[in-house]
């Protein structure tokens, strides 16, 4: 689905929150792009991560890096860059949800049906949302912006309605 | 500054001093009751927010992780990967785990919330929801009617339900009442080929019962229409792809007669036009779900889809409100007049057909009734948090009254927070949401605690006599450790749990399973202590 076809949703729409609140579930492990052999010789991919408080961090990864695992490595030095990754890249949790700049979203292959099903449970779903554990960085992604959704800050202040399971 | 404010500041400063004197350095203590996702994510946020916090996590079971161990389905092992994260948190030097410690009224082998509040700067109730919502319908006590929660706990090897046992070999039809993800879990476990479950961590007794199962059809009923169902697309899609299982979607028609109806019967809930109306960005999850339901419905009525061989069938039936359970072997005449309590074994569920109210929020009865024969019925209409002695409880909402994670003095709108008492996870917001929901939730509760500490309003511990202080690792007579020892409670620490875990993995490897759960509490305790006795 092209990014332009879906307008960016405002974060924390009660509807999306409700969708997220009633969900859960999973399928098999998909892990790629982590710790590949020739990392040193791979091209640099500079980009920006906007943390949950809205602060921008300039970072540089290597082509072939998995976006989520790369962010995990940054966290030691930069505690504001927190991507949870609860299911270890198995497409079973959506805690690794990020929002990409739209021109870079379009550079990536379309998310799988499985990834879209998981994204449908993510708070703050937007037109350019992806699960970072499914993204392998490549040179064309240089300059992109990866925003961490702000759900940890306002998940519960804005119209969350619990529904029975 | 107002006169009152300055003395408040002085008091706050004195309290802060008192607590740092009691624990040495600037350390302060939080006790978390419950070691499920909410407990661990709250701990994580506290550890990140304060270098000098000490966190003790208690659980009534000897083993941690709550519903990740005892709710998340055995065939969803990836979801359980989150325990790796929790293990990392538990291994932080500032964290202690004590399993086999039940928080209740303080009698027998339990400890009370008040006793905890006297020993900690803050107490967080993260004890989940371990009760059942009942339908309160005639015949609900019949043999064969049970709650999805108990069934899930049984196949997950929860010690409380080890002896429950289901003989699934007697009848061919089961009804699941409710259409959340738990309902779909139950339907999936009942229909999946047992061979596919054999390598999971499913309880051996449950696997054996499933191998003998006579169930061929599981009807999952909802009161409202397809667009109101609480399950998620992910879980629905999985049901539609089970080997040897046919998934049928019925739009408000007689499940027994097997008629499928048309989308237009139901005000076109799944009509092309209705789907097109879900075009807004915020509708995306609902639209994708409606598209999948429409596809499945078209396949059910024969318009497309591949003819497949199947051994079992799952039926999703909408617009069906249960009104009563009928015993087996009662003739129609006797049934009609019987409004009172009935004994014996389940023979059928009576439903009233419904329509959506104009605002789409509720189901309104149409006065048309139908009777669906079945031998098993599982209520899957929600888990309920239980009241704890010493903690206000809003019985009407079945929830602890709280605001932003602070437990309030009563359910009254104007009620004030109780100093030093907090809640998180399902105990705070009721039984909904995914593991992920507990991250934001834990962060909110931790933020409230950190803010109250900064403001000097934690205060529970400092308000009591100085003797009663300290947690699981404190030496003093007044510590929780001493209190538990005095009552004969023998906590299981994280190393003890890791011994149980190692045993389960080894036993699993030996029998071709992911792990083989230890079910009896006595066995858990024995394994946990093997090294230190
Ligand atoms: C059947 C089922 C399947 C699910 N599947 C998924 C899934 O696939 N994916 C997903 O993301 N989410 C799933 N969920 C949701 C997820 O499990 C919950 O969101 C989450 O577990 C709630 O966390 P919690 O910590 O609030 O409660 P719990 O996980 O219930 O933890 C509460 C803990 O408190 C302890 N406790 C209770 N009372 C006391 C007491 N008096 N004293 C001491 N300790 C006590 C309990 O033993 C337990 O360990 C599922 C839920 C259910 C019911
Ligand atoms: S880490 Fe769970 S979906 Fe990406």
XYZ file of C-alpha atoms and ligand atoms in Angstrom:
755
model
C 0.000 0.000 0.000
C 1.490 3.351 -0.973
C 2.062 5.786 1.820
C 0.216 8.501 -0.014
C -2.931 6.379 -0.019
C -3.108 6.466 3.739
C -3.014 9.812 5.405
C -0.930 9.911 8.513
C -3.242 9.281 11.436
C -2.959 11.498 14.436
C -1.326 9.611 17.237
C -3.472 8.307 20.057
C -6.762 8.026 18.289
C -9.127 6.352 20.653
C -10.215 3.955 17.931
C -6.721 2.725 17.326
C -6.094 2.457 21.008
C -9.127 0.326 21.360
C -8.037 -1.856 18.505
C -4.683 -2.263 20.174
C -6.223 -2.844 23.546
C -8.245 -5.782 22.406
C -5.575 -7.528 20.455
C -2.698 -9.948 20.815
C -1.209 -12.991 19.069
C 1.483 -14.393 16.870
C 3.178 -16.652 14.329
C 6.611 -17.970 13.447
C 9.968 -16.332 13.857
C 11.349 -14.186 11.084
C 14.736 -12.804 11.795
C 17.018 -11.307 9.255
C 19.691 -8.724 8.792
C 21.285 -9.204 12.177
C 25.026 -9.583 12.586
C 25.811 -10.407 9.001
C 29.369 -11.366 8.168
C 30.874 -8.483 6.221
C 29.476 -5.619 8.266
C 32.707 -3.618 8.212
C 32.833 -3.336 4.438
C 29.116 -2.514 4.073
C 27.991 0.994 3.112
C 27.119 3.496 5.824
C 23.453 4.397 6.237
C 23.115 7.680 8.125
C 19.613 8.515 9.390
C 17.729 10.141 12.253
C 15.864 8.572 15.158
C 13.269 10.728 16.904
C 12.782 9.438 20.449
C 9.472 9.257 22.322
C 9.988 12.691 23.779
C 10.461 14.157 20.281
C 14.238 14.621 20.398
C 16.172 13.839 17.208
C 19.348 11.712 17.275
C 21.672 11.449 14.257
C 22.925 7.877 13.896
C 24.826 5.809 11.327
C 24.200 2.134 10.672
C 25.554 -0.225 8.027
C 23.669 -1.546 5.032
C 22.405 -4.988 5.995
C 21.765 -4.095 9.643
C 18.392 -4.960 11.102
C 16.841 -1.685 12.253
C 15.590 -3.018 15.599
C 18.801 -4.754 16.592
C 20.796 -1.726 15.506
C 18.635 0.456 17.773
C 19.163 -1.994 20.640
C 22.922 -1.506 20.303
C 22.471 2.256 20.497
C 20.457 2.053 23.671
C 23.470 1.375 25.895
C 24.878 4.803 25.055
C 21.633 6.514 24.389
C 18.916 5.444 26.840
C 16.288 7.573 25.106
C 16.364 5.246 22.106
C 14.133 2.501 23.444
C 12.605 -0.069 21.131
C 11.225 -2.949 23.111
C 11.259 -5.985 20.789
C 9.390 -8.261 23.189
C 9.042 -11.236 20.842
C 12.607 -11.180 19.516
C 11.618 -10.344 15.938
C 9.041 -13.130 15.648
C 6.235 -10.866 14.400
C 4.302 -11.607 17.554
C 4.270 -8.401 19.560
C 4.429 -5.075 17.632
C 6.490 -3.531 20.449
C 9.111 -2.656 17.814
C 6.687 -0.356 15.949
C 8.266 2.722 14.315
C 7.035 5.418 11.967
C 9.133 6.169 8.888
C 9.446 9.268 6.752
C 7.080 8.664 3.835
C 9.534 8.787 0.947
C 11.641 6.140 2.690
C 8.617 4.045 3.554
C 8.003 3.792 -0.187
C 11.564 2.573 -0.810
C 10.907 -0.582 1.215
C 9.102 -3.677 -0.019
C 5.519 -3.819 1.148
C 5.010 -5.289 4.593
C 3.843 -8.891 4.650
C 0.248 -9.714 5.541
C 1.550 -11.025 8.839
C 3.317 -7.749 9.592
C 0.214 -5.745 8.649
C -1.887 -7.900 10.989
C 0.518 -7.118 13.831
C 0.646 -3.422 12.932
C -3.138 -3.305 13.228
C -2.683 -3.837 16.967
C -0.051 -1.137 17.406
C -0.981 2.066 19.201
C -0.362 5.214 17.148
C -0.614 3.333 13.847
C 0.139 5.653 10.959
C 0.308 5.453 7.179
C 4.050 4.908 7.284
C 4.204 2.543 10.261
C 6.452 -0.521 10.135
C 7.772 -3.092 12.549
C 11.441 -2.281 12.905
C 12.437 -5.920 13.395
C 11.405 -6.541 9.786
C 13.493 -3.762 8.256
C 16.913 -4.428 6.819
C 18.759 -1.184 6.206
C 20.015 -0.358 2.734
C 21.813 2.619 1.191
C 18.577 4.068 -0.258
C 17.346 4.604 3.299
C 20.073 7.168 4.058
C 18.490 10.352 5.356
C 15.277 8.734 6.583
C 13.583 9.633 9.839
C 12.516 6.861 12.194
C 10.092 8.088 14.860
C 9.307 6.082 17.962
C 5.561 6.308 18.673
C 4.690 8.197 21.816
C 2.417 5.589 23.286
C 4.330 5.230 26.531
C 3.546 8.795 27.362
C -0.109 9.155 26.587
C -1.495 5.717 26.067
C -3.858 5.967 28.955
C -4.750 9.592 29.143
C -6.664 9.682 25.950
C -9.903 7.801 25.829
C -8.753 4.273 26.462
C -11.811 2.093 26.939
C -11.148 -1.369 28.346
C -13.115 -4.103 26.610
C -13.596 -7.622 27.856
C -11.400 -10.151 26.168
C 4.673 30.635 50.630
C 1.542 29.608 52.496
C 2.186 28.645 56.111
C 0.900 25.107 55.536
C 3.203 24.607 52.592
C 6.416 25.237 54.494
C 5.586 22.745 57.223
C 4.629 20.236 54.517
C 8.065 20.673 52.967
C 9.753 20.198 56.322
C 7.780 17.034 56.889
C 8.630 15.754 53.428
C 12.326 16.430 54.004
C 12.215 14.687 57.366
C 10.536 11.686 55.775
C 13.121 11.523 53.013
C 15.881 11.640 55.623
C 14.233 8.970 57.727
C 13.915 6.620 54.829
C 17.487 7.060 53.656
C 18.729 6.546 57.214
C 16.752 3.335 57.471
C 18.089 1.743 54.318
C 21.538 3.259 54.064
C 22.491 5.530 51.149
C 19.613 6.905 49.140
C 18.044 3.499 48.584
C 14.281 3.275 48.620
C 12.060 0.264 48.255
C 9.165 -0.719 46.077
C 7.231 -3.953 46.421
C 5.419 -5.239 43.342
C 2.704 -7.834 43.881
C 2.490 -10.031 40.783
C 5.206 -11.104 38.357
C 3.275 -10.923 35.087
C 4.028 -8.414 32.318
C 2.644 -5.518 34.363
C 4.886 -6.328 37.322
C 7.996 -6.609 35.195
C 7.331 -3.591 33.003
C 6.603 -1.453 36.059
C 9.849 -2.675 37.624
C 11.713 -1.895 34.412
C 10.431 1.676 34.300
C 11.313 2.198 37.980
C 14.841 0.860 37.476
C 15.306 3.177 34.512
C 13.898 6.121 36.435
C 15.854 5.782 39.672
C 19.354 4.368 40.143
C 18.880 3.823 43.866
C 15.529 2.044 43.879
C 15.254 -1.517 45.223
C 12.425 -3.578 43.760
C 11.002 -6.738 45.344
C 8.586 -8.689 43.133
C 6.237 -11.160 44.852
C 4.050 -13.848 43.317
C 1.675 -16.297 44.905
C 3.020 -19.044 42.638
C 6.596 -20.321 42.915
C 7.050 -19.451 39.222
C 7.001 -16.029 37.563
C 5.489 -14.480 34.396
C 1.731 -14.705 35.055
C -0.404 -15.147 31.963
C 2.605 -15.310 29.693
C 3.136 -18.731 31.220
C -0.508 -19.550 32.004
C -2.590 -17.721 29.398
C -0.696 -17.239 26.143
C -1.499 -20.320 24.077
C 1.036 -23.170 23.954
C 1.153 -22.955 20.153
C 2.199 -19.299 20.360
C 5.697 -19.736 21.757
C 6.997 -16.575 20.060
C 4.761 -14.462 22.273
C 6.443 -16.047 25.254
C 9.857 -14.817 24.086
C 9.142 -11.768 26.220
C 10.183 -13.820 29.254
C 13.772 -13.280 28.081
C 13.247 -9.580 28.695
C 11.691 -10.224 32.086
C 14.602 -12.476 33.018
C 16.992 -9.650 32.199
C 15.023 -7.356 34.516
C 14.962 -9.959 37.296
C 18.730 -10.298 37.085
C 19.300 -6.597 37.753
C 21.178 -6.415 41.048
C 18.479 -4.096 42.433
C 15.674 -6.630 41.919
C 14.575 -9.549 44.111
C 11.915 -12.100 43.176
C 10.010 -14.065 45.801
C 7.607 -16.667 44.483
C 5.297 -18.695 46.733
C 4.303 -15.552 48.625
C 0.580 -14.892 48.531
C -0.741 -11.473 49.375
C -4.102 -11.754 51.147
C -5.303 -10.977 54.679
C -2.080 -11.833 56.503
C -3.501 -15.017 58.025
C -1.818 -18.387 57.617
C 0.907 -18.346 55.019
C -0.101 -14.987 53.574
C 1.059 -11.425 53.977
C -1.312 -8.448 53.907
C -1.146 -5.306 51.828
C -0.955 -3.251 55.033
C 2.053 -5.257 56.183
C 3.718 -4.526 52.855
C 2.841 -0.851 53.016
C 4.506 -0.650 56.413
C 7.742 -2.020 54.969
C 8.035 -0.334 51.579
C 7.991 3.200 50.286
C 5.556 2.062 47.630
C 3.500 -1.051 46.928
C 2.290 -1.813 43.391
C -0.595 -4.227 42.908
C -0.003 -6.000 39.599
C -1.874 -9.179 40.399
C -3.876 -9.480 37.206
C -7.379 -10.859 36.929
C -7.921 -14.365 38.192
C -11.710 -14.484 38.493
C -14.457 -15.152 35.977
C -17.299 -13.061 34.750
C -20.467 -15.155 34.940
C -23.433 -14.921 32.592
C -25.928 -15.497 35.436
C -28.212 -17.553 33.236
C -30.388 -20.513 34.144
C -28.525 -23.787 33.849
C -25.078 -22.221 34.074
C -24.228 -24.804 36.753
C -24.849 -27.780 34.462
C -22.008 -30.212 33.951
C -20.346 -29.276 30.671
C -20.627 -25.508 31.188
C -17.309 -23.983 32.226
C -15.218 -20.887 31.859
C -12.635 -20.438 29.149
C -10.313 -19.159 31.875
C -10.337 -22.481 33.707
C -9.950 -24.414 30.482
C -6.976 -22.259 29.454
C -5.419 -22.591 32.908
C -5.855 -26.365 32.680
C -4.209 -26.799 29.279
C -1.464 -24.404 30.410
C -0.691 -26.528 33.469
C -1.712 -23.965 36.112
C -1.513 -25.584 39.570
C -4.973 -24.257 40.517
C -6.635 -26.134 37.666
C -4.524 -29.266 37.542
C -7.361 -31.382 38.844
C -10.147 -29.717 36.902
C -9.940 -32.092 33.933
C -12.194 -32.145 30.875
C -13.439 -35.343 29.345
C -13.729 -34.233 25.739
C -14.588 -37.673 24.416
C -18.332 -37.613 25.070
C -19.837 -35.092 22.657
C -19.172 -33.759 19.189
C -20.160 -30.103 19.591
C -18.783 -27.326 21.781
C -20.009 -23.761 22.013
C -17.757 -20.892 22.981
C -19.662 -17.846 24.188
C -17.759 -14.682 23.404
C -15.603 -13.634 20.492
C -12.404 -12.244 21.912
C -8.980 -13.676 21.280
C -9.299 -16.005 24.267
C -12.418 -17.500 22.648
C -10.482 -18.073 19.436
C -7.599 -19.615 21.412
C -10.029 -22.098 22.933
C -11.594 -22.883 19.545
C -8.157 -23.395 18.015
C -6.890 -25.672 20.765
C -10.093 -27.736 20.538
C -9.820 -28.237 16.783
C -6.131 -28.267 15.955
C -4.623 -31.700 15.330
C -3.244 -32.866 18.680
C -0.049 -33.928 16.923
C 0.587 -30.243 16.212
C 0.308 -29.429 19.903
C 2.427 -32.319 21.100
C 5.739 -30.470 20.850
C 4.467 -27.390 22.694
C 4.469 -26.839 26.448
C 0.787 -27.865 26.714
C -0.015 -29.809 29.881
C 0.307 -33.558 29.255
C -3.087 -34.336 30.720
C -4.762 -31.815 28.450
C -2.953 -33.191 25.415
C -4.152 -36.677 26.290
C -7.729 -35.402 26.622
C -7.468 -33.679 23.239
C -6.162 -36.870 21.647
C -9.320 -38.623 22.845
C -11.573 -35.724 21.918
C -14.823 -36.422 20.066
C -15.380 -32.742 19.312
C -15.934 -32.133 15.611
C -17.547 -28.729 15.661
C -16.890 -25.615 17.725
C -19.366 -22.751 17.425
C -18.001 -19.395 18.566
C -20.874 -17.025 19.226
C -21.057 -13.264 19.596
C -23.909 -11.023 20.640
C -23.132 -8.365 18.112
C -22.206 -8.357 14.438
C -18.983 -9.159 12.585
C -17.716 -5.582 12.778
C -18.034 -5.517 16.567
C -16.154 -8.734 17.303
C -13.293 -8.302 19.756
C -10.838 -10.763 18.198
C -7.999 -9.474 16.069
C -7.275 -10.068 12.410
C -4.127 -11.955 13.246
C -5.933 -14.507 15.374
C -8.809 -14.842 12.883
C -6.442 -15.407 9.980
C -4.688 -18.129 11.909
C -8.010 -19.940 12.480
C -8.715 -19.759 8.766
C -5.455 -21.510 7.976
C -5.580 -24.494 10.324
C -4.855 -27.816 8.667
C -7.899 -30.019 8.460
C -10.232 -27.403 9.929
C -12.956 -25.564 8.053
C -13.831 -22.084 9.263
C -17.390 -20.972 8.504
C -18.760 -17.515 9.019
C -22.482 -17.296 9.743
C -24.245 -13.994 9.706
C -26.889 -14.261 12.376
C -28.520 -17.458 11.192
C -29.305 -20.719 12.818
C -25.957 -22.270 13.553
C -27.517 -25.676 13.929
C -29.355 -25.647 10.637
C -26.143 -24.510 9.004
C -27.727 -21.789 6.895
C -25.389 -18.958 6.112
C -27.534 -15.958 5.264
C -26.449 -13.073 3.146
C -24.485 -10.003 4.051
C -27.521 -7.971 3.136
C -29.679 -9.733 5.744
C -27.664 -7.994 8.374
C -27.990 -4.476 7.120
C -25.056 -5.323 4.906
C -22.452 -5.522 7.693
C -20.011 -7.163 5.313
C -21.364 -5.768 2.071
C -19.015 -4.074 -0.374
C -20.665 -0.799 0.458
C -20.146 -1.229 4.195
C -16.501 -2.071 3.669
C -16.003 0.913 1.400
C -17.313 3.125 4.198
C -14.373 2.034 6.345
C -11.946 4.014 4.265
C -10.604 6.462 6.828
C -7.062 6.003 8.070
C -8.214 5.222 11.590
C -10.464 2.481 10.207
C -7.587 0.509 8.797
C -7.541 -2.288 11.396
C -11.301 -2.669 11.219
C -11.350 -2.517 7.455
C -8.712 -5.211 7.084
C -10.600 -7.375 9.533
C -13.899 -6.813 7.717
C -12.250 -7.691 4.408
C -10.983 -10.943 5.834
C -14.372 -11.759 7.345
C -16.068 -11.026 4.041
C -13.679 -13.314 2.215
C -14.267 -16.074 4.753
C -18.000 -15.550 4.624
C -18.023 -15.766 0.817
C -16.046 -18.980 1.051
C -18.544 -20.323 3.592
C -21.507 -19.700 1.327
C -19.652 -21.366 -1.502
C -18.817 -18.336 -3.574
C -15.131 -18.961 -4.092
C -12.519 -20.526 -1.891
C -10.983 -23.918 -2.423
C -12.873 -27.022 -1.422
C -10.755 -28.610 1.263
C -10.881 -31.836 3.136
C -11.535 -31.175 6.755
C -11.823 -33.154 9.939
C -13.236 -30.456 12.128
C -15.149 -27.251 11.781
C -15.160 -23.898 13.538
C -18.262 -21.774 13.059
C -18.248 -18.058 13.805
C -21.848 -17.132 14.524
C -22.929 -13.545 15.102
C -26.002 -11.898 16.615
C -26.569 -14.685 19.126
C -27.257 -13.795 22.746
C -27.311 -16.786 25.114
C -30.390 -16.899 27.340
C -30.009 -20.246 29.074
C -28.429 -23.678 29.255
C -30.603 -26.761 28.969
C -29.913 -30.177 30.414
C -29.576 -33.189 28.169
C -32.473 -35.580 27.902
C -35.264 -33.132 28.697
C -38.106 -33.008 26.189
C -39.254 -29.811 24.590
C -42.409 -29.476 26.695
C -40.544 -29.616 29.992
C -37.953 -27.174 28.672
C -40.429 -24.491 27.842
C -41.765 -24.092 31.358
C -38.496 -24.388 33.196
C -37.126 -21.071 34.328
C -35.544 -22.254 37.576
C -32.291 -24.007 38.403
C -31.579 -27.217 36.596
C -29.242 -30.070 37.368
C -27.496 -32.647 35.238
C -25.502 -32.482 32.073
C -25.587 -29.824 29.374
C -27.611 -30.701 26.293
C -28.096 -27.392 24.512
C -27.667 -23.642 24.703
C -30.655 -21.427 24.035
C -29.979 -18.194 22.178
C -31.996 -15.162 21.320
C -31.190 -13.671 17.941
C -30.179 -10.033 18.098
C -29.885 -6.924 16.008
C -27.481 -4.084 16.471
C -28.859 -1.012 18.160
C -28.872 2.003 15.832
C -25.622 3.320 17.327
C -24.003 -0.068 16.815
C -22.956 -0.318 20.452
C -25.267 -2.950 21.786
C -27.189 -6.007 20.745
C -30.964 -5.836 20.984
C -33.006 -9.034 21.215
C -35.384 -9.717 18.325
C -37.674 -12.102 20.248
C -36.613 -14.975 18.006
C -35.090 -17.910 19.844
C -33.117 -20.917 18.815
C -31.633 -23.901 20.526
C -28.232 -25.289 19.654
C -27.486 -28.786 20.942
C -23.992 -29.218 22.377
C -22.184 -31.117 25.093
C -19.735 -28.415 26.111
C -20.087 -24.674 26.561
C -17.213 -22.343 27.425
C -17.954 -18.882 28.725
C -15.335 -16.522 27.338
C -16.658 -13.180 28.408
C -13.810 -11.835 30.470
C -11.477 -12.341 33.397
C -12.119 -10.382 36.590
C -9.700 -8.839 39.076
C -10.351 -9.913 42.692
C -10.600 -7.672 45.732
C -7.683 -7.686 48.180
C -8.164 -7.126 51.932
C -7.157 -3.593 52.865
C -7.592 -2.244 49.341
C -10.667 -0.325 48.137
C -12.593 -2.155 45.434
C -15.277 -0.889 43.115
C -17.523 -3.946 43.041
C -19.723 -2.485 40.345
C -16.864 -2.192 37.873
C -14.879 -5.080 39.399
C -11.839 -2.851 39.571
C -9.653 -1.117 42.102
C -10.434 2.605 41.897
C -7.340 4.337 40.575
C -6.058 7.326 38.660
C -2.834 7.136 36.639
C -1.794 4.106 38.645
C -2.498 5.638 42.090
C -4.993 3.621 44.124
C -7.764 5.917 45.350
C -9.395 5.788 48.776
C -12.771 4.839 47.315
C -14.720 4.612 44.073
C -15.935 8.135 44.737
C -15.068 10.623 42.020
C -13.561 12.980 44.603
C -11.512 10.276 46.376
C -7.866 10.998 47.186
C -4.951 8.658 46.409
C -3.809 6.377 49.227
C -0.172 7.251 49.930
C 2.290 4.679 48.666
C -0.276 2.366 47.033
C -0.357 1.831 43.258
C -1.634 -0.596 40.652
C -0.642 -1.695 37.176
C -1.700 -3.957 34.293
C -4.935 -5.917 34.340
C -5.381 -5.146 38.018
C -5.469 -1.470 37.097
C -7.415 -1.350 33.858
C -9.272 -4.634 33.670
C -8.681 -7.665 31.500
C -7.970 -6.295 28.055
C -5.068 -5.704 25.796
C -1.859 -7.324 24.778
C 1.468 -7.784 26.545
C 2.488 -4.532 24.855
C -0.291 -2.611 26.605
C 1.500 -3.220 29.888
C 4.569 -1.282 28.772
C 2.822 2.070 28.608
C 0.880 1.088 31.653
C 3.960 0.183 33.709
C 5.578 3.428 32.578
C 2.580 5.416 33.775
C 2.485 3.756 37.184
C 6.249 4.113 37.616
C 6.021 7.779 36.627
C 3.391 8.328 39.327
C 5.611 6.676 41.943
C 8.681 8.668 40.913
C 6.691 11.904 40.917
C 5.263 11.152 44.369
C 8.711 10.352 45.663
C 10.031 13.633 44.311
C 7.110 15.420 45.964
C 7.687 13.588 49.248
C 4.207 12.114 49.306
C 5.065 8.407 49.227
C 5.217 8.330 52.946
C 3.573 5.018 53.822
C 6.649 3.501 55.377
C 7.837 6.624 57.128
C 4.408 6.992 58.675
C 4.749 3.825 60.723
C 6.967 2.902 63.625
C 10.590 2.612 62.647
C 10.822 -1.079 63.447
C 8.790 -2.282 60.543
C 11.132 -1.710 57.662
C 12.890 -3.476 54.886
C 12.156 -5.970 52.206
C 13.345 -9.363 51.085
C 17.044 -8.725 51.556
C 16.900 -6.733 54.808
C 18.211 -8.265 58.026
C 16.105 -6.397 60.580
C 13.347 -7.990 62.661
C 10.770 -5.809 60.972
C 11.707 -6.750 57.425
C 9.487 -8.695 55.064
C 12.098 -11.400 55.109
C 11.754 -11.800 58.865
C 7.966 -11.630 58.679
C 7.816 -14.420 56.079
C 10.289 -16.561 58.007
C 8.232 -16.103 61.176
C 5.109 -17.347 59.378
C 6.819 -20.326 57.875
C 6.535 -19.022 54.323
C 9.427 -20.255 52.216
C 9.878 -17.935 49.247
C 11.342 -19.157 45.985
C 13.968 -16.744 44.695
C 14.857 -16.223 41.032
C 17.649 -18.768 41.192
C 15.084 -21.246 42.530
C 12.810 -20.506 39.568
C 15.744 -20.969 37.202
C 16.264 -24.451 38.653
C 12.606 -25.262 37.931
C 12.994 -23.788 34.458
C 16.107 -25.842 33.736
C 14.331 -28.981 34.862
C 11.331 -28.220 32.638
C 13.518 -27.655 29.600
C 15.513 -30.825 30.175
C 12.385 -32.887 30.747
C 10.912 -31.285 27.615
C 13.945 -32.096 25.484
C 13.762 -35.686 26.676
C 10.135 -35.982 25.549
C 10.234 -33.910 22.357
C 8.475 -30.896 23.847
C 9.517 -27.276 24.051
C 9.337 -27.735 27.768
C 7.465 -29.969 30.117
C 5.795 -27.912 32.797
C 5.881 -28.921 36.421
C 2.273 -28.623 37.550
C 2.142 -29.368 41.285
C 3.293 -26.614 43.648
C 5.017 -29.178 45.932
C 7.111 -30.384 42.975
C 8.022 -26.810 42.079
C 9.113 -26.146 45.655
C 11.185 -29.304 45.795
C 12.971 -28.502 42.521
C 13.565 -24.887 43.530
C 15.281 -25.988 46.735
C 17.315 -28.831 45.395
C 20.514 -26.841 45.553
C 20.086 -25.033 48.854
C 18.833 -27.868 51.051
C -5.888 -16.822 27.464
C -5.048 -15.585 27.208
C -4.200 -15.538 26.112
C -3.436 -14.402 25.879
N -2.610 -14.403 24.801
C -1.871 -13.303 24.541
C -1.006 -13.272 23.400
O -0.929 -14.231 22.631
N -0.290 -12.134 23.184
C -0.375 -11.053 24.015
O 0.297 -10.061 23.783
N -1.167 -11.072 25.095
C -1.924 -12.154 25.379
N -2.759 -12.154 26.448
C -2.812 -10.942 27.300
C -1.675 -10.896 28.338
O -1.505 -12.169 28.887
C -2.006 -9.862 29.410
O -2.069 -8.592 28.791
C -0.981 -9.765 30.530
O -0.579 -11.030 30.978
C -1.524 -8.964 31.721
O -0.470 -8.791 32.627
P -0.624 -8.594 34.197
O 0.755 -8.560 34.703
O -1.516 -7.457 34.464
O -1.391 -9.887 34.760
P -0.928 -11.421 34.867
O -0.135 -11.819 33.680
O -2.160 -12.189 35.156
O 0.035 -11.499 36.168
C -0.474 -11.413 37.466
C 0.435 -12.168 38.431
O 0.049 -11.875 39.773
C 0.071 -13.052 40.552
N -0.882 -12.897 41.657
C -2.235 -12.827 41.561
N -2.781 -12.663 42.769
C -1.761 -12.620 43.665
C -1.710 -12.464 45.084
N -2.810 -12.338 45.819
N -0.499 -12.462 45.675
C 0.629 -12.602 44.925
N 0.618 -12.738 43.594
C -0.553 -12.753 42.964
C -0.333 -14.141 39.574
O 0.109 -15.414 40.016
C 0.348 -13.683 38.288
O 1.637 -14.223 38.188
C -3.524 -13.286 26.727
C -4.372 -13.332 27.830
C -5.124 -14.462 28.075
C -6.036 -14.505 29.258
S 9.978 -7.563 17.948
Fe 7.993 -8.421 18.112
S 7.148 -7.855 16.199
Fe 9.102 -6.971 16.079
